[in-house]
XYZ file of C-alpha atoms in Angstrom:
779
model
C 0.000 0.000 0.000
C 1.391 3.408 -0.990
C 1.340 6.508 1.182
C -1.231 8.046 -1.154
C -3.505 5.024 -0.770
C -3.143 5.148 3.005
C -4.232 8.793 3.088
C -7.164 8.079 0.793
C -8.488 5.146 2.826
C -7.312 6.262 6.300
C -7.154 2.574 7.180
C -4.910 1.411 9.950
C -2.236 -0.944 8.770
C -0.765 -3.580 11.052
C 1.885 -2.401 13.536
C 2.938 -5.631 15.242
C 5.147 -5.693 18.299
C 7.789 -8.392 18.206
C 7.356 -11.162 20.739
C 10.810 -12.584 20.074
C 12.518 -11.411 23.272
C 9.641 -12.524 25.505
C 9.460 -15.928 23.860
C 13.247 -16.224 24.098
C 13.079 -15.535 27.837
C 10.498 -18.309 28.219
C 12.695 -20.701 26.220
C 15.748 -19.742 28.289
C 13.830 -20.893 31.369
C 13.127 -24.219 29.680
C 9.504 -23.186 28.951
C 8.669 -24.730 32.331
C 8.568 -23.088 35.732
C 8.655 -24.327 39.297
C 8.072 -22.273 42.436
C 10.279 -19.357 43.488
C 10.972 -20.123 47.153
C 13.724 -18.747 49.361
C 15.483 -17.152 46.403
C 15.726 -20.313 44.290
C 13.574 -22.238 41.815
C 12.109 -25.637 42.563
C 12.071 -28.361 39.938
C 9.246 -27.689 37.457
C 6.406 -30.101 36.831
C 4.052 -30.085 33.876
C 0.900 -29.645 35.954
C -0.896 -27.054 33.826
C -0.195 -24.702 30.941
C -0.124 -20.979 30.344
C -1.691 -20.176 26.988
C -1.948 -17.147 24.745
C -5.697 -16.338 24.707
C -5.383 -14.607 21.340
C -4.472 -17.798 19.490
C -4.576 -20.652 21.998
C -0.863 -21.408 21.706
C 0.903 -22.828 24.756
C 3.488 -20.471 26.239
C 4.887 -22.534 29.116
C 4.266 -25.387 31.522
C 3.578 -24.389 35.119
C 3.649 -26.186 38.440
C 0.776 -26.624 40.857
C 2.167 -25.808 44.312
C 1.877 -28.575 46.892
C 1.227 -28.146 50.598
C 4.896 -28.909 51.270
C 5.934 -26.143 48.892
C 3.550 -23.671 50.512
C 4.951 -24.625 53.915
C 8.476 -24.107 52.612
C 7.587 -20.694 51.170
C 5.963 -19.535 54.407
C 8.874 -20.891 56.440
C 11.360 -19.028 54.239
C 9.343 -15.827 54.551
C 9.121 -16.218 58.331
C 12.854 -16.772 58.654
C 13.698 -13.785 56.441
C 11.236 -11.307 57.953
C 13.090 -10.161 61.112
C 16.301 -9.405 59.197
C 14.390 -7.632 56.437
C 12.588 -5.424 58.973
C 15.807 -4.710 60.905
C 17.479 -3.653 57.669
C 15.741 -0.336 58.284
C 13.771 1.990 56.066
C 16.784 3.179 54.078
C 18.012 -0.356 53.411
C 14.579 -1.434 52.176
C 14.233 1.765 50.139
C 17.442 0.985 48.240
C 16.174 -2.482 47.351
C 12.765 -1.208 46.227
C 14.502 1.466 44.191
C 16.617 -1.228 42.530
C 13.466 -3.174 41.651
C 11.893 -0.049 40.140
C 14.982 0.637 38.034
C 15.106 -2.933 36.745
C 11.421 -2.767 35.887
C 12.197 0.275 33.771
C 15.175 -1.373 32.096
C 13.081 -4.400 31.146
C 9.790 -2.566 30.599
C 9.274 -3.766 27.030
C 9.897 -7.387 28.009
C 7.320 -7.138 30.783
C 4.785 -5.428 28.506
C 5.055 -8.016 25.736
C 4.989 -10.939 28.157
C 1.891 -9.486 29.877
C 0.090 -9.150 26.551
C 1.063 -12.666 25.444
C -0.178 -14.158 28.702
C -3.237 -11.999 29.331
C -4.528 -10.954 25.895
C -4.764 -7.214 26.587
C -3.583 -4.829 23.833
C 0.114 -4.052 23.899
C -0.683 -0.324 24.076
C -2.333 -0.894 27.457
C 0.436 -3.097 28.830
C 3.151 -0.774 27.551
C 1.602 2.622 28.340
C -0.534 1.947 31.427
C 0.236 -1.240 33.342
C 4.031 -1.308 33.333
C 4.568 2.435 34.028
C 2.161 2.140 36.978
C 4.063 -0.888 38.265
C 7.278 1.124 38.175
C 5.551 4.054 39.850
C 4.392 1.884 42.755
C 7.882 0.631 43.507
C 9.398 4.115 43.260
C 6.659 5.548 45.467
C 6.990 2.859 48.114
C 10.756 3.140 48.114
C 10.025 6.633 49.401
C 7.559 5.266 51.924
C 10.208 2.882 53.247
C 12.643 5.781 53.581
C 10.090 7.847 55.537
C 8.663 5.095 57.734
C 10.903 5.655 60.753
C 10.229 9.408 60.890
C 6.591 9.536 59.752
C 5.276 6.259 61.196
C 7.377 5.907 64.346
C 4.761 3.874 66.213
C 4.193 1.345 63.410
C 5.871 -1.966 62.751
C 5.549 -4.728 60.172
C 2.812 -7.323 60.464
C 5.104 -10.215 59.530
C 4.406 -12.652 56.692
C 1.815 -11.605 54.116
C -0.076 -14.036 51.904
C -1.113 -12.281 48.694
C -3.438 -13.522 45.967
C -3.828 -11.525 42.755
C -6.210 -11.855 39.780
C -5.653 -12.377 36.074
C -6.907 -9.041 34.727
C -3.883 -6.965 35.843
C -1.335 -9.638 36.786
C 1.767 -7.500 37.314
C 0.014 -4.310 38.422
C -1.906 -6.116 41.164
C 1.373 -7.728 42.252
C 2.952 -4.276 42.550
C -0.020 -2.916 44.503
C 0.517 -5.612 47.104
C 4.222 -6.418 47.143
C 5.565 -2.848 47.136
C 3.843 -1.585 50.340
C 4.363 -4.903 52.106
C 8.108 -4.852 51.500
C 8.372 -1.144 52.248
C 6.949 -1.635 55.733
C 9.243 -4.570 56.534
C 7.010 -7.537 55.733
C 7.864 -10.591 53.653
C 5.468 -12.096 51.125
C 4.170 -15.335 49.677
C 2.337 -14.360 46.500
C 0.128 -16.475 44.256
C -0.547 -15.102 40.776
C -3.671 -16.151 38.908
C -3.625 -19.585 37.337
C -4.217 -18.131 33.862
C -1.548 -15.408 34.048
C 1.540 -16.338 36.058
C 4.379 -15.468 33.692
C 5.030 -11.817 34.588
C 5.037 -12.732 38.284
C 7.702 -15.321 37.520
C 9.685 -12.741 35.550
C 9.325 -10.440 38.554
C 10.902 -13.160 40.706
C 13.865 -13.079 38.340
C 14.017 -9.281 38.753
C 14.005 -9.644 42.559
C 17.031 -11.911 42.285
C 18.819 -9.324 40.117
C 17.912 -6.528 42.534
C 19.487 -8.328 45.469
C 16.291 -8.972 47.384
C 17.330 -11.254 50.279
C 16.285 -14.883 49.980
C 12.851 -15.548 51.439
C 11.622 -11.947 51.300
C 9.646 -12.563 48.085
C 8.250 -16.005 47.305
C 6.097 -16.747 44.229
C 3.945 -19.888 44.138
C 1.683 -20.886 41.247
C -1.472 -22.921 40.881
C -5.244 -22.825 40.996
C -7.650 -21.857 43.762
C -6.533 -24.753 45.919
C -3.171 -23.022 46.346
C -4.957 -19.859 47.428
C -6.849 -21.892 50.016
C -3.565 -23.279 51.370
C -2.259 -19.744 51.769
C -5.348 -18.360 53.481
C -5.496 -21.341 55.838
C -1.812 -21.360 56.741
C -1.396 -20.756 60.485
C 1.943 -18.932 60.155
C 0.719 -16.179 57.851
C -0.120 -12.858 59.528
C -2.071 -11.130 56.775
C -4.077 -12.025 53.685
C -4.448 -9.564 50.813
C -6.839 -10.683 48.092
C -8.064 -9.141 44.861
C -10.738 -11.061 43.002
C -14.423 -11.898 42.978
C -16.809 -11.008 45.774
C -17.873 -14.634 46.187
C -14.298 -15.779 46.803
C -13.657 -12.783 49.041
C -16.635 -13.745 51.157
C -15.278 -17.288 51.521
C -11.879 -15.928 52.562
C -13.530 -13.742 55.197
C -15.265 -16.820 56.592
C -12.225 -19.089 56.430
C -9.944 -16.617 58.218
C -12.511 -15.753 60.911
C -11.021 -15.921 64.380
C -7.523 -16.672 63.100
C -6.130 -13.276 64.037
C -4.991 -12.673 60.453
C -5.251 -9.150 59.115
C -7.324 -9.033 55.936
C -7.862 -6.675 53.029
C -10.224 -7.438 50.160
C -10.461 -5.628 46.819
C -13.436 -7.245 45.132
C -15.947 -6.817 42.351
C -17.898 -3.820 41.187
C -20.738 -2.611 39.015
C -19.570 0.951 38.667
C -21.897 3.694 37.383
C -20.872 5.986 34.538
C -23.107 9.054 34.778
C -23.489 11.482 31.876
C -25.437 14.703 32.508
C -27.094 16.626 29.694
C -24.528 19.435 29.830
C -21.569 17.080 29.362
C -19.178 17.229 26.430
C -20.681 14.213 24.680
C -17.667 13.364 22.533
C -15.340 13.488 25.531
C -17.754 11.426 27.597
C -17.886 8.786 24.857
C -14.096 8.622 24.616
C -13.971 8.259 28.374
C -16.580 5.518 28.155
C -14.427 3.593 25.687
C -11.697 3.572 28.322
C -14.150 2.825 31.109
C -15.710 -0.340 29.686
C -13.596 -1.599 26.759
C -10.231 -1.050 28.411
C -8.768 -4.533 29.021
C -11.853 -6.014 27.325
C -14.022 -4.867 30.231
C -12.177 -7.238 32.553
C -11.730 -4.521 35.155
C -13.247 -4.561 38.643
C -13.915 -0.809 38.467
C -15.095 -0.800 34.844
C -17.805 1.768 34.121
C -20.178 -1.016 33.193
C -23.461 0.761 34.109
C -24.117 3.728 31.834
C -26.611 6.266 33.216
C -27.506 8.957 30.665
C -29.739 11.958 31.293
C -32.936 11.432 29.337
C -32.744 14.565 27.193
C -29.543 13.487 25.433
C -29.952 9.721 25.563
C -30.889 9.143 21.906
C -28.075 11.350 20.602
C -25.605 9.777 23.006
C -26.513 6.210 22.040
C -26.317 7.002 18.310
C -22.857 8.501 18.603
C -21.716 5.775 20.981
C -22.729 3.029 18.539
C -20.834 4.791 15.766
C -17.754 4.929 17.998
C -18.161 1.248 18.874
C -18.198 0.368 15.186
C -14.817 2.044 14.834
C -13.114 -0.052 17.509
C -10.506 -2.480 16.288
C -10.288 -6.084 17.537
C -7.484 -8.446 16.796
C -3.950 -9.517 17.617
C -3.190 -7.861 20.986
C 0.460 -7.408 19.939
C -0.700 -5.071 17.152
C -0.227 -1.472 18.379
C -3.317 -0.392 16.398
C -5.681 -2.727 18.241
C -8.213 -1.257 20.692
C -9.741 -4.425 22.145
C -7.784 -7.596 22.718
C -8.655 -11.130 23.735
C -10.678 -12.298 26.720
C -8.353 -14.081 29.110
C -9.597 -17.669 28.727
C -12.291 -19.746 26.975
C -14.036 -20.272 30.309
C -14.405 -16.515 30.824
C -15.492 -16.032 27.213
C -18.241 -18.616 27.676
C -19.403 -16.896 30.880
C -19.744 -13.560 29.058
C -21.489 -15.181 26.083
C -23.992 -16.987 28.278
C -24.864 -13.913 30.356
C -25.608 -11.837 27.259
C -27.330 -14.533 25.198
C -29.725 -15.499 27.989
C -30.715 -11.889 28.643
C -34.177 -11.000 27.310
C -34.400 -7.443 28.639
C -33.654 -4.233 26.774
C -32.103 -3.871 23.336
C -28.738 -5.470 22.569
C -26.300 -3.944 20.087
C -23.094 -5.705 19.079
C -20.477 -3.496 17.454
C -20.210 -3.942 13.695
C -16.554 -4.939 13.733
C -14.397 -7.563 12.080
C -14.028 -10.501 14.463
C -10.834 -12.605 14.533
C -11.355 -16.173 13.357
C -9.415 -17.677 16.266
C -8.838 -16.845 19.896
C -11.032 -15.671 22.769
C -12.698 -12.556 21.376
C -16.063 -10.957 22.140
C -17.439 -7.886 20.341
C -18.019 -4.602 22.205
C -21.669 -4.739 23.233
C -24.253 -2.192 24.415
C -27.558 -3.155 26.060
C -29.981 -0.242 26.520
C -33.392 0.177 28.118
C -32.745 -1.969 31.168
C -34.597 -1.582 34.440
C -32.448 -0.879 37.515
C -33.407 -4.309 38.871
C -32.413 -6.192 35.703
C -29.901 -8.954 36.274
C -27.273 -7.404 34.011
C -27.638 -4.054 35.805
C -26.861 -5.723 39.109
C -24.402 -8.524 38.324
C -20.811 -8.099 37.253
C -20.274 -9.402 33.706
C -16.502 -8.828 33.598
C -16.368 -8.498 29.850
C -16.755 -5.888 27.061
C -20.470 -5.444 27.747
C -22.033 -2.084 28.664
C -25.553 -1.898 30.120
C -27.555 1.304 30.276
C -30.604 3.140 31.489
C -31.649 6.788 31.688
C -32.427 9.307 34.430
C -34.161 12.670 34.597
C -32.839 14.528 37.656
C -29.533 14.595 39.550
C -31.258 13.048 42.566
C -32.461 10.150 40.418
C -28.952 9.726 39.020
C -27.560 9.367 42.540
C -30.288 6.894 43.498
C -29.651 4.756 40.408
C -25.880 4.918 40.850
C -26.118 3.753 44.459
C -28.658 1.034 43.640
C -26.104 -1.758 43.851
C -24.534 -3.949 46.476
C -21.115 -2.830 45.287
C -19.241 0.398 45.934
C -15.899 0.402 44.163
C -15.794 3.302 41.699
C -17.958 5.822 39.853
C -17.551 8.285 36.993
C -19.538 11.435 36.266
C -19.414 13.847 33.339
C -20.692 17.416 33.514
C -19.424 20.823 32.433
C -21.091 22.268 35.560
C -18.423 21.952 38.238
C -20.936 22.856 40.958
C -23.111 19.923 39.918
C -20.122 17.588 39.712
C -18.855 18.494 43.182
C -22.371 18.178 44.582
C -22.871 14.690 43.151
C -19.418 13.157 43.741
C -19.605 12.995 47.559
C -23.081 11.453 47.366
C -21.913 8.432 45.359
C -21.220 5.311 47.391
C -17.803 4.443 46.022
C -14.205 4.370 47.129
C -13.094 6.279 44.024
C -14.942 8.891 41.958
C -13.628 10.308 38.680
C -14.944 13.652 37.442
C -14.767 14.159 33.657
C -12.231 11.338 33.460
C -12.068 7.640 34.140
C -9.672 4.893 35.184
C -7.113 7.263 36.699
C -4.752 5.465 39.085
C -1.644 6.398 40.996
C 0.402 5.011 43.866
C -0.198 8.211 45.859
C -3.993 7.800 45.872
C -5.409 4.767 47.639
C -7.739 2.503 45.697
C -10.438 0.360 47.271
C -14.141 0.026 47.812
C -17.053 -0.099 50.197
C -19.983 -2.460 50.658
C -19.404 -5.767 48.847
C -16.518 -4.326 46.868
C -14.359 -5.075 49.885
C -12.429 -3.134 52.484
C -9.000 -1.610 52.856
C -7.051 0.630 50.492
C -4.083 -0.053 48.248
C -1.698 2.841 47.678
C -1.165 6.155 49.410
C -0.646 6.767 53.089
C -3.955 5.076 53.808
C -2.761 1.883 52.132
C 0.137 1.471 54.557
C -2.221 0.804 57.462
C -2.956 -2.589 55.917
C 0.690 -3.618 56.266
C 1.530 -2.278 59.721
C 0.446 -2.700 63.313
C 1.118 -0.682 66.470
C 4.415 -1.337 68.173
C 4.437 -3.207 71.450
C 3.275 -6.548 72.761
C -0.306 -7.191 73.827
C -1.518 -8.930 76.945
C -4.317 -11.489 77.076
C -7.661 -10.216 78.288
C -9.277 -12.381 80.932
C -13.062 -12.822 80.735
C -14.951 -10.820 83.345
C -18.023 -12.345 84.942
C -20.881 -10.520 86.592
C -20.708 -10.293 90.360
C -23.155 -12.257 92.465
C -24.827 -11.511 95.769
C -27.752 -12.175 98.064
C -28.341 -8.836 99.774
C -31.245 -6.503 99.228
C -31.284 -3.387 97.077
C -29.079 -0.432 97.927
C -31.790 1.964 96.787
C -35.300 1.031 97.973
C -36.774 2.998 95.050
C -36.160 0.997 91.859
C -34.863 3.082 88.931
C -36.029 0.593 86.249
C -33.162 0.879 83.707
C -34.207 0.333 80.095
C -32.614 0.067 76.695
C -31.931 3.312 74.838
C -33.179 3.129 71.238
C -34.027 5.995 68.907
C -33.635 8.598 71.635
C -36.098 6.859 73.955
C -35.852 4.574 76.954
C -37.375 1.291 75.800
C -38.286 -1.917 77.574
C -36.576 -5.031 76.167
C -38.572 -6.978 73.586
C -38.094 -10.237 75.482
C -39.315 -8.789 78.769
C -36.345 -10.156 80.729
C -33.917 -8.433 83.075
C -31.098 -9.658 85.295
C -29.968 -8.606 88.729
C -26.732 -6.616 88.958
C -24.834 -6.966 92.251
C -21.943 -5.002 93.630
C -18.740 -6.225 95.235
C -20.411 -6.297 98.657
C -23.209 -8.544 97.392
C -25.794 -5.746 97.489
C -28.347 -5.506 94.681
C -27.568 -2.389 92.620
C -30.397 -2.730 90.109
C -31.898 -4.733 87.265
C -30.434 -4.534 83.753
C -32.630 -5.307 80.732
C -31.597 -8.215 78.489
C -31.748 -7.265 74.814
C -32.448 -9.788 72.055
C -32.185 -9.847 68.274
C -35.387 -7.828 67.868
C -33.931 -5.094 70.024
C -30.856 -5.190 67.778
C -33.150 -4.796 64.772
C -34.923 -1.836 66.342
C -31.662 -0.154 67.302
C -30.225 -0.561 63.799
C -33.417 0.824 62.258
C -33.181 3.840 64.553
C -29.551 4.351 63.594
C -30.365 4.124 59.894
C -33.151 6.674 60.335
C -30.632 9.108 61.825
C -28.467 9.254 58.677
C -28.863 13.024 58.609
C -26.203 13.091 61.339
C -23.602 12.188 58.725
C -24.422 15.370 56.839
C -23.920 17.709 59.784
C -20.801 19.810 60.169
C -17.837 18.851 62.291
C -18.372 22.046 64.250
C -21.902 21.002 65.244
C -20.766 17.518 66.233
C -17.962 19.031 68.309
C -20.430 21.265 70.175
C -22.601 18.289 71.083
C -19.612 16.259 72.287
C -18.517 19.181 74.457
C -22.069 19.374 75.803
C -22.004 15.646 76.678
C -18.736 16.227 78.546
C -20.241 19.207 80.358
C -23.259 17.251 81.541
C -21.166 14.241 82.536
C -18.913 16.546 84.525
C -21.922 17.919 86.381
C -22.721 14.394 87.565
C -19.142 13.208 87.972
C -19.506 12.318 91.640
C -22.633 10.261 91.033
C -20.977 8.303 88.196
C -17.812 7.746 90.222
C -19.846 6.288 93.079
C -21.770 4.050 90.713
C -18.543 2.733 89.146
C -16.998 2.047 92.541
C -20.125 0.196 93.658
C -20.263 -1.863 90.442
C -16.623 -2.914 90.314
C -15.709 -2.786 93.977
C -12.764 -0.519 93.168
C -11.815 3.004 94.115
C -10.879 4.415 90.722
C -14.336 5.586 89.674
C -13.439 9.275 89.882
C -10.384 8.744 87.697
C -12.399 6.813 85.099
C -15.026 9.562 84.934
C -12.367 12.252 84.591
C -10.624 10.326 81.798
C -13.955 9.827 80.029
C -14.544 13.591 80.115
C -11.082 14.166 78.686
C -11.807 11.618 75.941
C -14.969 13.498 74.998
C -12.995 16.729 74.798
C -10.364 15.078 72.611
C -12.918 13.730 70.158
C -14.762 17.042 70.121
C -11.454 18.679 69.249
C -10.898 16.245 66.379
C -14.466 16.489 65.022
C -13.621 19.455 62.785
C -9.885 18.767 62.373
C -9.505 15.162 61.226
C -9.115 16.268 57.641
C -8.524 14.560 54.347
C -5.814 15.650 51.968
C -5.046 16.512 48.363
C -2.850 13.802 46.862
C -0.053 14.861 44.553
C -0.929 12.656 41.608
C 0.968 13.023 38.312
C -1.833 14.627 36.293
C -2.965 18.187 35.731
C -5.483 17.885 38.507
C -5.912 16.711 42.048
C -7.149 13.639 43.900
C -9.082 14.742 46.973
C -8.961 12.147 49.742
C -12.177 12.741 51.686
C -12.695 11.090 55.059
C -16.305 9.973 55.149
C -18.224 8.242 57.961
C -18.523 4.476 57.727
C -22.259 4.574 58.501
C -23.833 2.472 61.231
C -21.219 1.046 63.600
C -22.052 -1.652 66.119
C -19.720 -2.055 69.086
C -19.378 -4.494 71.955
C -17.976 -2.211 74.627
C -15.188 -3.274 76.999
C -16.163 -4.995 80.201
C -13.221 -3.758 82.259
C -13.920 -0.018 81.758
C -17.719 0.285 81.860
C -17.947 4.049 81.317
C -14.578 5.008 79.843
C -14.673 2.145 77.347
C -18.153 3.066 76.150
C -17.192 6.727 75.758
C -13.909 5.850 74.032
C -15.830 3.836 71.440
C -18.792 6.179 71.034
C -17.105 9.589 70.923
C -14.789 9.175 67.901
C -17.464 7.314 65.974
C -20.100 10.021 66.313
C -17.463 12.767 65.967
C -16.908 11.507 62.412
C -20.641 11.418 61.628
C -21.415 7.760 62.266
C -24.392 6.397 64.185
C -23.725 3.718 66.762
C -25.383 0.720 68.376
C -23.468 0.116 71.605
C -23.697 -3.048 73.647
C -22.717 -2.019 77.164
C -20.276 -3.796 79.472
C -21.748 -7.211 80.173
C -20.902 -7.548 83.902
C -21.275 -3.804 84.695
C -24.126 -2.502 82.516
C -25.613 0.095 84.866
C -22.939 2.676 84.056
C -24.312 2.710 80.505
C -27.953 2.944 81.582
C -27.004 5.943 83.694
C -25.054 7.468 80.816
C -27.989 7.630 78.432
C -29.567 10.110 80.825
C -26.618 12.381 80.003
C -27.249 11.850 76.274
C -30.899 12.813 76.699
C -29.900 16.219 78.068
C -27.094 16.910 75.586
C -28.929 17.539 72.295
C -27.867 14.220 70.773
C -30.346 13.580 67.929
C -32.544 10.510 68.270
C -30.947 7.381 66.828
C -27.376 8.662 66.721
C -26.496 6.718 69.866
C -28.367 3.540 70.815
C -27.450 1.510 73.894
C -28.295 -2.137 74.521
C -27.482 -4.317 77.512
C -27.206 -8.071 77.655
C -24.774 -10.952 77.076
C -22.214 -10.089 74.403
C -22.193 -13.659 73.141
C -25.912 -13.496 72.384
C -25.887 -10.100 70.675
C -22.681 -10.421 68.632
C -24.167 -12.747 66.013
C -27.282 -10.708 65.101
C -25.214 -7.527 64.980
C -22.513 -9.123 62.823
C -25.070 -10.630 60.473
C -27.249 -7.520 60.110
C -27.104 -6.256 56.532
C -27.673 -2.634 57.593
C -24.711 -2.561 59.976
C -21.651 -1.223 58.162
C -18.996 -2.068 60.747
C -18.741 -4.029 63.970
C -16.132 -3.596 66.684
C -15.586 -5.900 69.626
C -13.614 -5.058 72.770
C -15.473 -7.560 74.908
C -13.611 -9.702 77.416
C -15.395 -12.609 75.729
C -13.386 -13.522 72.621
C -15.994 -13.241 69.868
C -13.634 -12.654 66.945
C -14.499 -15.874 65.106
C -18.256 -15.343 65.363
C -18.092 -11.701 64.322
C -15.744 -12.158 61.378
C -17.591 -15.209 60.080
C -21.048 -13.629 60.321
C -19.827 -10.329 58.861
C -19.216 -12.020 55.499
C -22.857 -11.496 54.520
C -22.377 -7.858 53.514
C -18.585 -7.848 54.034
C -18.844 -5.253 56.769
C -15.668 -3.895 58.316
C -14.687 -5.537 61.585
C -12.313 -4.577 64.358
C -11.885 -7.260 66.991
C -9.500 -7.586 69.917
C -8.797 -11.317 69.462
C -8.784 -11.699 73.239
C -6.070 -9.053 73.724
C -6.262 -6.374 76.404
C -6.245 -2.630 75.672
C -5.173 0.140 78.011
C -8.273 2.317 78.034
C -6.629 5.052 80.099
C -4.250 5.630 77.176
C -5.731 7.998 74.589
C -5.782 6.065 71.318
C -8.347 8.276 69.625
C -6.471 8.413 66.323
C -6.877 4.671 65.842
C -10.606 4.997 66.515
C -10.928 7.981 64.178
C -9.236 5.976 61.439
C -11.610 3.053 61.993
C -14.555 5.486 61.969
C -13.842 6.806 58.480
C -13.610 5.597 54.906
C -11.325 7.264 52.366
C -13.013 8.365 49.148
C -10.647 9.681 46.473
C -12.302 12.143 44.099
C -10.175 12.778 41.014
C -10.705 16.241 39.538
C -8.713 17.165 36.421
C -8.470 20.887 35.754
C -7.670 23.086 32.788
C -8.815 22.890 29.207
């Protein structure tokens, strides 16, 4: 074809990337790989194959890790971890820097190998994935350098088990390995069964960078290998990216083990286009949102919401753009959409679309390759919000759509999902955009852009999209723990007695639900005795219906989350003022309940704690991340929602206040289960709340056995987080039952906490979710 003919037709000619170097590297390894354990390779076995999804050709033979090999990897990581941590931040920074430099030097090799193994277009591997991988290691080299000065009270968790998916094999590895190593942890990582090759090349890079033996271990295989990792008793943390169903199983299987856990799971992200949007720009953004990596992206903008007035025009222009997309050999630099990762995934996508009878389906009029795992870009319009394809993740190049009329309806439709990973909105009205973005239930929101990522801005979701963040300062919390050893917490039992009442006039304590004193649904109460055996009163026994009522009251008080920090601070100060006015009475009650003499000190510390949280209410700010775009990523600290808490037994008043105050300071509503053996301090305290302008439903207080109330609270779908500081070790029950809606949990695992020590920052962190709103600026 001549130059003249090219200009006349404007057709794209082939621009193939050579795979020679990548294939040569595979051949140099014998086209067969064992496990990378303790800095060396095990003997390979031909257990399964890695194939090129674009043509079905076998790339290499891989080895299914055995239990013995997993044990060896964990043992190597355990042995290497203390020395790696003691190397210090600067020593670890130098190693991470070396990894980043080697990733740059071999960037083309990684890009081609990723495309061969995964099927994504070479342009995406070369221009997006690999540069981001390098960025994460550079960024976390800096984090390692700064750890000792900026995180002086943090230390490594230990050995981290990490499981990554097949859609971004090397990028997901970087998201997990870089922060783990930076903070002094060692890792045992399992890449996806379909796409292990770049992880194995990364192992080679670690060897070249001088990473000490045992610090990084790579094991391959199917889901059974992942199960061995999550079940291993000598692993301190599990980090998983993958499907929500598997994430739920991991939450259940690790319940009560004491393992730290972060989950980055599925999504059904909304892509909202308002009628004042730049339609052409919004369509180009949509191409990136849903057909990037063949739609095999957890945060893909797979639910298109278009304002009704422009819907017809938008769909017409979108279909024309779809028809111009190019499918084919992923190594061709002119290809827009590559191959689906595996025939199994292709069949899943095909079945979900072919069995759908709702709406109108449009397949792009494009040339389809005759071989390989390819699926055409697809648009399905006219779906109801409840339609299966509007609710379920397809994980393929399929876009589903509906329309809306008003901004309020757009928000309602966007949030009508069990997921909460990401969202995109397009509008030329910046006031509208900044009004809508905070209302979207998502961990990341992009304004007039999509699929922006950077190591400085944490990525992660809410609801059933998982918990925890990867990247940024907030991502480091997942790989550190407070310094210092913990002491076991002994269970505290209620005191017994046989003497008559101290006060002849019964006070009749009740539950406190929705701003009212309420009798327990079951109609039962139990006697509460003091150290002398005297009867101090009767405490109501709450049941699951009382839990239901308290959660409903908390949900009804969601307006509290929209109040200002200044208002919340005033109310916390008012609570402290009213508690101070009755300090002597509360001190006497505490002394009578516990038989001690430190009641006055506990009351005084509780008042101080209220002042501290009031002070933080309007000062615990987010930040503007320095991301490498012409724009800003605003990290907003939002309330978690409804938080349930089993309050400590050993500090009946101070523990309750220490849990309640930071939670409501950040705009959450709480359902508190009072100290089991000493509940009357809590039933006295709600009298203070009643006189302190606390809105109804913001604070709800139940009394009763923690073991009976933990399960209904943990299983309640409208509870967003559950904390347990009970002297009864309920970690296993809470974490297992929380898997239903994947609520955040914070459990003590039977360890004691010093409640006189002000640890408000930890509680403020647990009381907030980070939402990163990306806002490009300029023309």
